[in-house]
Amino acid sequence: MEDVFKEFEEVIKSGLKSNMSRDAKLMTIGQILYAVTRDDLTIEEGKQLEEMMGGRIHWEEALEYSIFGYPLDTATPYFDKPLVIAGKTFHSRLMTGTGKYRSIAEMQQSVNASRCEIVTVAVRRVQTNAPGHEGLAEALDWTKIWMLPNTAGCQTADEAIRVARLGREMAKLLGQEDNNFVKLEVIPDAKYLLPDPIGTLEAAEQLVKEGFAVLPYINADPLLAKRLEEVGCVTVMPLGSPIGSGQGINNAANIQIIIDTVKVPVVVDAGIGTPSEAARAMEMGADALLINSAIANAQNSPAMAKAMGMAAEAGRMAYLAGRMPIKDYAIASSPQTGTVTSK
């Protein structure tokens, strides 16, 4: 135990001299706690080491660091970087919506279960108190959740621009004075709900000029995605398949091209129906997901919201870890040497 104690002591002293970060402190305390549970350190030795760093802090969070390498409540592994959109940092890579739920209470429970930090709100429906949206603006804690006003229901660029301006004012009224985000939707097609590429580009150009952080919802069109990046959009949001369809990722090849060619975050939006599809999008290298219908229309919405949040984390970690190469032949998992053979 003495050797283990000295090793920790040297790490702590060295870390404190170099302004040890909060994450490094949590990781070290977690490792100390884990060492105590293995009897590599006595309880008294563990407490002594903790005191060197200022005492015990957030025991459960520190233990999560020791086991998983990151605290479970942030969804950001230590070897990853947080999601940054228009200079604002987010730890969760799942965005959710507020529509289609059976009740406001179910929506609240689902948002909490998902652990998302961005929630999109249909400005027009909130402004008019449309069915299912009564009291929506007051239903969530906007000190903890970043509002993403969207221009759902707009059929032209001009309509979307007007609604975006209303959304910015709505965010200010709810206490987010610096919120200039808008999810841009221009959808003239009532049957298939496919976004208008020309109207979207026109509206994006104007909104960027007015200081908006524009997150455009688009078909999985790599050329359009690049053009929107060039005019100043802060993300691109290609659809996986038609909105609300639950068909999954039908545009994988084009989405992969977008991921590989644009520098702004890529948020896969629309069509995801299951956590496995959510994980697949993240494994491709998408930066985030926006999921509404799959959660709201599930038989147990809060449970599905939690599953989608976990899938987003798992997919992201798998992408960062790097999958094994695919081969066209079998390779035994166990070594072939040292086996017992019979004559």
GROMACS .gro file of C-alpha atoms in nm:
model
  343
    1MET     CA    1   0.000   0.000   0.000
    2GLU     CA    2   0.290   0.231   0.073
    3ASP     CA    3   0.407   0.222  -0.290
    4VAL     CA    4   0.056   0.295  -0.420
    5PHE     CA    5   0.021   0.585  -0.179
    6LYS     CA    6   0.353   0.734  -0.292
    7GLU     CA    7   0.255   0.702  -0.658
    8PHE     CA    8  -0.068   0.894  -0.597
    9GLU     CA    9   0.115   1.150  -0.384
   10GLU     CA   10   0.363   1.224  -0.663
   11VAL     CA   11   0.084   1.257  -0.922
   12ILE     CA   12  -0.111   1.499  -0.700
   13LYS     CA   13   0.191   1.715  -0.614
   14SER     CA   14   0.291   1.737  -0.978
   15GLY     CA   15  -0.066   1.814  -1.085
   16LEU     CA   16  -0.116   2.088  -0.827
   17LYS     CA   17   0.205   2.258  -0.937
   18SER     CA   18   0.074   2.273  -1.294
   19ASN     CA   19  -0.276   2.401  -1.200
   20MET     CA   20  -0.448   2.062  -1.215
   21SER     CA   21  -0.781   2.092  -1.400
   22ARG     CA   22  -1.116   2.007  -1.243
   23ASP     CA   23  -1.151   1.702  -1.469
   24ALA     CA   24  -0.804   1.578  -1.372
   25LYS     CA   25  -0.888   1.621  -1.003
   26LEU     CA   26  -1.212   1.426  -1.042
   27MET     CA   27  -1.034   1.153  -1.232
   28THR     CA   28  -0.763   1.126  -0.964
   29ILE     CA   29  -1.009   1.124  -0.675
   30GLY     CA   30  -1.210   0.857  -0.854
   31GLN     CA   31  -0.897   0.647  -0.895
   32ILE     CA   32  -0.819   0.691  -0.525
   33LEU     CA   33  -1.170   0.580  -0.428
   34TYR     CA   34  -1.142   0.281  -0.658
   35ALA     CA   35  -0.803   0.193  -0.507
   36VAL     CA   36  -0.963   0.200  -0.161
   37THR     CA   37  -1.238  -0.038  -0.272
   38ARG     CA   38  -0.967  -0.278  -0.398
   39ASP     CA   39  -0.776  -0.246  -0.068
   40ASP     CA   40  -0.475  -0.103  -0.253
   41LEU     CA   41  -0.509   0.193  -0.014
   42THR     CA   42  -0.647   0.211   0.337
   43ILE     CA   43  -0.942   0.438   0.406
   44GLU     CA   44  -0.713   0.671   0.601
   45GLU     CA   45  -0.463   0.687   0.315
   46GLY     CA   46  -0.746   0.765   0.074
   47LYS     CA   47  -0.871   1.051   0.293
   48GLN     CA   48  -0.518   1.187   0.329
   49LEU     CA   49  -0.473   1.197  -0.050
   50GLU     CA   50  -0.815   1.359  -0.095
   51GLU     CA   51  -0.722   1.629   0.154
   52MET     CA   52  -0.415   1.711  -0.052
   53MET     CA   53  -0.653   1.818  -0.331
   54GLY     CA   54  -0.890   2.010  -0.107
   55GLY     CA   55  -1.105   1.738   0.038
   56ARG     CA   56  -1.364   1.500  -0.100
   57ILE     CA   57  -1.574   1.648  -0.379
   58HIS     CA   58  -1.877   1.488  -0.545
   59TRP     CA   59  -1.802   1.127  -0.452
   60GLU     CA   60  -2.036   0.968  -0.711
   61GLU     CA   61  -1.913   1.189  -0.994
   62ALA     CA   62  -1.552   1.112  -0.906
   63LEU     CA   63  -1.620   0.740  -0.899
   64GLU     CA   64  -1.782   0.765  -1.243
   65TYR     CA   65  -1.460   0.925  -1.364
   66SER     CA   66  -1.258   0.634  -1.230
   67ILE     CA   67  -1.476   0.375  -1.403
   68PHE     CA   68  -1.587   0.541  -1.725
   69GLY     CA   69  -1.326   0.811  -1.780
   70TYR     CA   70  -1.590   1.087  -1.771
   71PRO     CA   71  -1.884   1.190  -1.550
   72LEU     CA   72  -2.209   1.033  -1.670
   73ASP     CA   73  -2.401   1.358  -1.635
   74THR     CA   74  -2.202   1.538  -1.904
   75ALA     CA   75  -2.197   1.283  -2.189
   76THR     CA   76  -1.851   1.406  -2.289
   77PRO     CA   77  -1.574   1.143  -2.267
   78TYR     CA   78  -1.237   1.272  -2.155
   79PHE     CA   79  -1.092   1.207  -2.502
   80ASP     CA   80  -1.370   1.402  -2.677
   81LYS     CA   81  -1.444   1.771  -2.711
   82PRO     CA   82  -1.785   1.919  -2.627
   83LEU     CA   83  -2.023   2.019  -2.903
   84VAL     CA   84  -1.975   2.389  -2.989
   85ILE     CA   85  -2.236   2.576  -3.194
   86ALA     CA   86  -2.192   2.947  -3.262
   87GLY     CA   87  -1.946   2.971  -2.974
   88LYS     CA   88  -2.181   2.810  -2.721
   89THR     CA   89  -2.073   2.482  -2.560
   90PHE     CA   90  -2.299   2.181  -2.507
   91HIS     CA   91  -2.216   1.843  -2.354
   92SER     CA   92  -2.518   1.647  -2.474
   93ARG     CA   93  -2.526   1.564  -2.844
   94LEU     CA   94  -2.897   1.494  -2.850
   95MET     CA   95  -3.146   1.770  -2.924
   96THR     CA   96  -3.515   1.702  -2.873
   97GLY     CA   97  -3.844   1.862  -2.970
   98THR     CA   98  -4.164   1.960  -2.790
   99GLY     CA   99  -4.434   1.858  -3.037
  100LYS     CA  100  -4.659   1.550  -3.074
  101TYR     CA  101  -4.655   1.451  -2.706
  102ARG     CA  102  -4.974   1.330  -2.544
  103SER     CA  103  -4.935   1.583  -2.263
  104ILE     CA  104  -4.710   1.861  -2.139
  105ALA     CA  105  -4.613   1.643  -1.842
  106GLU     CA  106  -4.498   1.364  -2.074
  107MET     CA  107  -4.292   1.614  -2.271
  108GLN     CA  108  -4.129   1.744  -1.953
  109GLN     CA  109  -4.045   1.393  -1.834
  110SER     CA  110  -3.900   1.302  -2.173
  111VAL     CA  111  -3.681   1.611  -2.198
  112ASN     CA  112  -3.545   1.539  -1.851
  113ALA     CA  113  -3.489   1.171  -1.929
  114SER     CA  114  -3.301   1.250  -2.251
  115ARG     CA  115  -3.053   1.475  -2.065
  116CYS     CA  116  -3.056   1.703  -2.369
  117GLU     CA  117  -2.946   2.065  -2.344
  118ILE     CA  118  -3.115   2.199  -2.659
  119VAL     CA  119  -3.490   2.184  -2.718
  120THR     CA  120  -3.652   2.307  -3.035
  121VAL     CA  121  -3.980   2.499  -3.014
  122ALA     CA  122  -4.219   2.578  -3.299
  123VAL     CA  123  -4.257   2.955  -3.274
  124ARG     CA  124  -4.586   2.973  -3.463
  125ARG     CA  125  -4.753   2.708  -3.252
  126VAL     CA  126  -4.644   2.865  -2.925
  127GLN     CA  127  -4.747   3.213  -3.041
  128THR     CA  128  -5.097   3.091  -3.132
  129ASN     CA  129  -5.136   2.848  -2.839
  130ALA     CA  130  -5.200   2.569  -3.086
  131PRO     CA  131  -5.339   2.243  -2.941
  132GLY     CA  132  -5.067   2.064  -2.743
  133HIS     CA  133  -4.861   2.383  -2.712
  134GLU     CA  134  -5.064   2.569  -2.447
  135GLY     CA  135  -4.828   2.681  -2.171
  136LEU     CA  136  -4.533   2.522  -2.348
  137ALA     CA  137  -4.306   2.822  -2.306
  138GLU     CA  138  -4.347   2.804  -1.928
  139ALA     CA  139  -4.323   2.426  -1.905
  140LEU     CA  140  -3.943   2.398  -1.921
  141ASP     CA  141  -3.663   2.552  -1.716
  142TRP     CA  142  -3.496   2.781  -1.969
  143THR     CA  143  -3.212   2.852  -1.727
  144LYS     CA  144  -3.097   2.494  -1.788
  145ILE     CA  145  -3.215   2.428  -2.143
  146TRP     CA  146  -3.117   2.628  -2.451
  147MET     CA  147  -3.416   2.715  -2.665
  148LEU     CA  148  -3.391   2.650  -3.038
  149PRO     CA  149  -3.682   2.840  -3.196
  150ASN     CA  150  -3.783   2.685  -3.527
  151THR     CA  151  -3.973   2.815  -3.827
  152ALA     CA  152  -4.195   2.508  -3.866
  153GLY     CA  153  -4.499   2.575  -4.081
  154CYS     CA  154  -4.329   2.834  -4.302
  155GLN     CA  155  -4.366   2.776  -4.674
  156THR     CA  156  -4.155   3.063  -4.807
  157ALA     CA  157  -3.829   3.235  -4.722
  158ASP     CA  158  -4.012   3.556  -4.627
  159GLU     CA  159  -4.238   3.372  -4.382
  160ALA     CA  160  -3.940   3.196  -4.224
  161ILE     CA  161  -3.752   3.525  -4.179
  162ARG     CA  162  -4.050   3.685  -4.003
  163VAL     CA  163  -4.101   3.386  -3.774
  164ALA     CA  164  -3.729   3.371  -3.692
  165ARG     CA  165  -3.748   3.730  -3.569
  166LEU     CA  166  -4.045   3.640  -3.349
  167GLY     CA  167  -3.852   3.343  -3.214
  168ARG     CA  168  -3.560   3.559  -3.111
  169GLU     CA  169  -3.795   3.790  -2.921
  170MET     CA  170  -3.964   3.492  -2.757
  171ALA     CA  171  -3.628   3.364  -2.633
  172LYS     CA  172  -3.550   3.707  -2.487
  173LEU     CA  173  -3.885   3.718  -2.306
  174LEU     CA  174  -3.801   3.383  -2.147
  175GLY     CA  175  -3.467   3.510  -2.016
  176GLN     CA  176  -3.227   3.407  -2.292
  177GLU     CA  177  -3.119   3.757  -2.390
  178ASP     CA  178  -2.823   3.638  -2.596
  179ASN     CA  179  -3.009   3.363  -2.782
  180ASN     CA  180  -2.994   3.430  -3.155
  181PHE     CA  181  -3.035   3.065  -3.261
  182VAL     CA  182  -3.295   2.960  -3.516
  183LYS     CA  183  -3.368   2.625  -3.671
  184LEU     CA  184  -3.455   2.727  -4.025
  185GLU     CA  185  -3.732   2.530  -4.195
  186VAL     CA  186  -3.883   2.630  -4.531
  187ILE     CA  187  -4.127   2.357  -4.634
  188PRO     CA  188  -4.384   2.429  -4.908
  189ASP     CA  189  -4.462   2.061  -4.969
  190ALA     CA  190  -4.750   1.948  -4.745
  191LYS     CA  191  -4.739   1.578  -4.836
  192TYR     CA  192  -4.372   1.479  -4.815
  193LEU     CA  193  -4.256   1.772  -4.599
  194LEU     CA  194  -3.930   1.805  -4.790
  195PRO     CA  195  -3.742   2.134  -4.734
  196ASP     CA  196  -3.715   2.385  -5.019
  197PRO     CA  197  -3.342   2.421  -5.098
  198ILE     CA  198  -3.377   2.755  -5.278
  199GLY     CA  199  -3.600   2.914  -5.015
  200THR     CA  200  -3.379   2.779  -4.736
  201LEU     CA  201  -3.067   2.933  -4.890
  202GLU     CA  202  -3.242   3.268  -4.948
  203ALA     CA  203  -3.370   3.283  -4.590
  204ALA     CA  204  -3.035   3.172  -4.448
  205GLU     CA  205  -2.847   3.449  -4.629
  206GLN     CA  206  -3.080   3.715  -4.489
  207LEU     CA  207  -3.091   3.578  -4.136
  208VAL     CA  208  -2.712   3.553  -4.117
  209LYS     CA  209  -2.696   3.920  -4.219
  210GLU     CA  210  -2.931   3.999  -3.929
  211GLY     CA  211  -2.703   3.828  -3.680
  212PHE     CA  212  -2.885   3.497  -3.639
  213ALA     CA  213  -2.706   3.169  -3.569
  214VAL     CA  214  -2.879   2.970  -3.840
  215LEU     CA  215  -2.925   2.592  -3.816
  216PRO     CA  216  -3.083   2.498  -4.151
  217TYR     CA  217  -3.293   2.184  -4.201
  218ILE     CA  218  -3.210   2.044  -4.545
  219ASN     CA  219  -3.224   1.745  -4.772
  220ALA     CA  220  -2.905   1.540  -4.760
  221ASP     CA  221  -2.751   1.748  -5.039
  222PRO     CA  222  -2.372   1.788  -4.999
  223LEU     CA  223  -2.353   2.085  -5.237
  224LEU     CA  224  -2.630   2.273  -5.059
  225ALA     CA  225  -2.471   2.193  -4.721
  226LYS     CA  226  -2.142   2.342  -4.838
  227ARG     CA  227  -2.315   2.650  -4.976
  228LEU     CA  228  -2.500   2.708  -4.648
  229GLU     CA  229  -2.172   2.677  -4.460
  230GLU     CA  230  -2.020   2.937  -4.693
  231VAL     CA  231  -2.300   3.190  -4.630
  232GLY     CA  232  -2.241   3.161  -4.254
  233CYS     CA  233  -2.475   2.895  -4.113
  234VAL     CA  234  -2.349   2.750  -3.784
  235THR     CA  235  -2.462   2.393  -3.855
  236VAL     CA  236  -2.625   2.195  -4.130
  237MET     CA  237  -2.910   1.958  -4.046
  238PRO     CA  238  -2.961   1.695  -4.317
  239LEU     CA  239  -3.262   1.466  -4.289
  240GLY     CA  240  -3.204   1.094  -4.248
  241SER     CA  241  -3.539   1.023  -4.413
  242PRO     CA  242  -3.870   1.214  -4.437
  243ILE     CA  243  -3.966   1.383  -4.112
  244GLY     CA  244  -4.187   1.176  -3.885
  245SER     CA  245  -4.149   0.866  -4.103
  246GLY     CA  246  -3.931   0.660  -3.870
  247GLN     CA  247  -3.760   0.509  -4.176
  248GLY     CA  248  -3.412   0.559  -4.031
  249ILE     CA  249  -3.102   0.667  -4.223
  250ASN     CA  250  -3.196   0.630  -4.591
  251ASN     CA  251  -2.947   0.889  -4.713
  252ALA     CA  252  -2.633   0.748  -4.554
  253ALA     CA  253  -2.402   0.801  -4.853
  254ASN     CA  254  -2.488   1.169  -4.892
  255ILE     CA  255  -2.484   1.233  -4.517
  256GLN     CA  256  -2.136   1.081  -4.502
  257ILE     CA  257  -2.020   1.317  -4.778
  258ILE     CA  258  -2.161   1.612  -4.581
  259ILE     CA  259  -1.984   1.496  -4.264
  260ASP     CA  260  -1.659   1.461  -4.455
  261THR     CA  261  -1.675   1.794  -4.638
  262VAL     CA  262  -1.823   2.063  -4.413
  263LYS     CA  263  -1.647   2.211  -4.112
  264VAL     CA  264  -1.955   2.320  -3.915
  265PRO     CA  265  -2.134   2.065  -3.694
  266VAL     CA  266  -2.357   1.819  -3.878
  267VAL     CA  267  -2.684   1.743  -3.698
  268VAL     CA  268  -2.886   1.454  -3.840
  269ASP     CA  269  -3.249   1.561  -3.818
  270ALA     CA  270  -3.565   1.368  -3.910
  271GLY     CA  271  -3.645   1.006  -3.981
  272ILE     CA  272  -3.466   0.837  -3.691
  273GLY     CA  273  -3.704   0.586  -3.534
  274THR     CA  274  -3.495   0.370  -3.300
  275PRO     CA  275  -3.188   0.405  -3.079
  276SER     CA  276  -2.994   0.175  -3.312
  277GLU     CA  277  -3.054   0.424  -3.595
  278ALA     CA  278  -2.948   0.710  -3.369
  279ALA     CA  279  -2.628   0.525  -3.281
  280ARG     CA  280  -2.563   0.455  -3.649
  281ALA     CA  281  -2.580   0.826  -3.735
  282MET     CA  282  -2.333   0.907  -3.458
  283GLU     CA  283  -2.103   0.621  -3.558
  284MET     CA  284  -2.084   0.779  -3.905
  285GLY     CA  285  -1.935   1.090  -3.744
  286ALA     CA  286  -2.240   1.314  -3.709
  287ASP     CA  287  -2.188   1.576  -3.441
  288ALA     CA  288  -2.539   1.561  -3.298
  289LEU     CA  289  -2.896   1.443  -3.352
  290LEU     CA  290  -3.236   1.607  -3.335
  291ILE     CA  291  -3.510   1.358  -3.249
  292ASN     CA  292  -3.875   1.435  -3.177
  293SER     CA  293  -4.131   1.197  -3.333
  294ALA     CA  294  -3.953   0.876  -3.231
  295ILE     CA  295  -3.966   0.989  -2.869
  296ALA     CA  296  -4.307   1.155  -2.861
  297ASN     CA  297  -4.481   0.872  -3.049
  298ALA     CA  298  -4.326   0.590  -2.845
  299GLN     CA  299  -4.552   0.399  -2.611
  300ASN     CA  300  -4.329   0.510  -2.323
  301SER     CA  301  -4.186   0.846  -2.428
  302PRO     CA  302  -3.955   0.909  -2.127
  303ALA     CA  303  -3.804   0.561  -2.161
  304MET     CA  304  -3.744   0.614  -2.533
  305ALA     CA  305  -3.594   0.957  -2.461
  306LYS     CA  306  -3.346   0.801  -2.221
  307ALA     CA  307  -3.264   0.528  -2.475
  308MET     CA  308  -3.200   0.787  -2.747
  309GLY     CA  309  -2.970   0.982  -2.517
  310MET     CA  310  -2.773   0.668  -2.438
  311ALA     CA  311  -2.757   0.577  -2.808
  312ALA     CA  312  -2.618   0.919  -2.896
  313GLU     CA  313  -2.346   0.875  -2.634
  314ALA     CA  314  -2.268   0.517  -2.740
  315GLY     CA  315  -2.254   0.607  -3.108
  316ARG     CA  316  -2.027   0.903  -3.044
  317MET     CA  317  -1.790   0.699  -2.829
  318ALA     CA  318  -1.783   0.420  -3.087
  319TYR     CA  319  -1.695   0.672  -3.359
  320LEU     CA  320  -1.412   0.814  -3.149
  321ALA     CA  321  -1.288   0.468  -3.052
  322GLY     CA  322  -1.262   0.359  -3.415
  323ARG     CA  323  -1.426   0.038  -3.527
  324MET     CA  324  -1.233  -0.277  -3.615
  325PRO     CA  325  -1.150  -0.335  -3.984
  326ILE     CA  326  -1.402  -0.537  -4.184
  327LYS     CA  327  -1.252  -0.852  -4.335
  328ASP     CA  328  -1.387  -1.109  -4.576
  329TYR     CA  329  -1.248  -1.400  -4.375
  330ALA     CA  330  -1.267  -1.525  -4.017
  331ILE     CA  331  -1.008  -1.458  -3.749
  332ALA     CA  332  -1.020  -1.660  -3.427
  333SER     CA  333  -1.071  -1.460  -3.109
  334SER     CA  334  -0.847  -1.691  -2.906
  335PRO     CA  335  -0.476  -1.740  -2.988
  336GLN     CA  336  -0.391  -2.056  -3.180
  337THR     CA  337  -0.066  -2.117  -2.990
  338GLY     CA  338  -0.038  -2.314  -2.670
  339THR     CA  339  -0.347  -2.524  -2.729
  340VAL     CA  340  -0.392  -2.878  -2.602
  341THR     CA  341  -0.399  -3.114  -2.896
  342SER     CA  342  -0.487  -3.475  -2.914
  343LYS     CA  343  -0.294  -3.742  -3.108
   0.00000   0.00000   0.00000
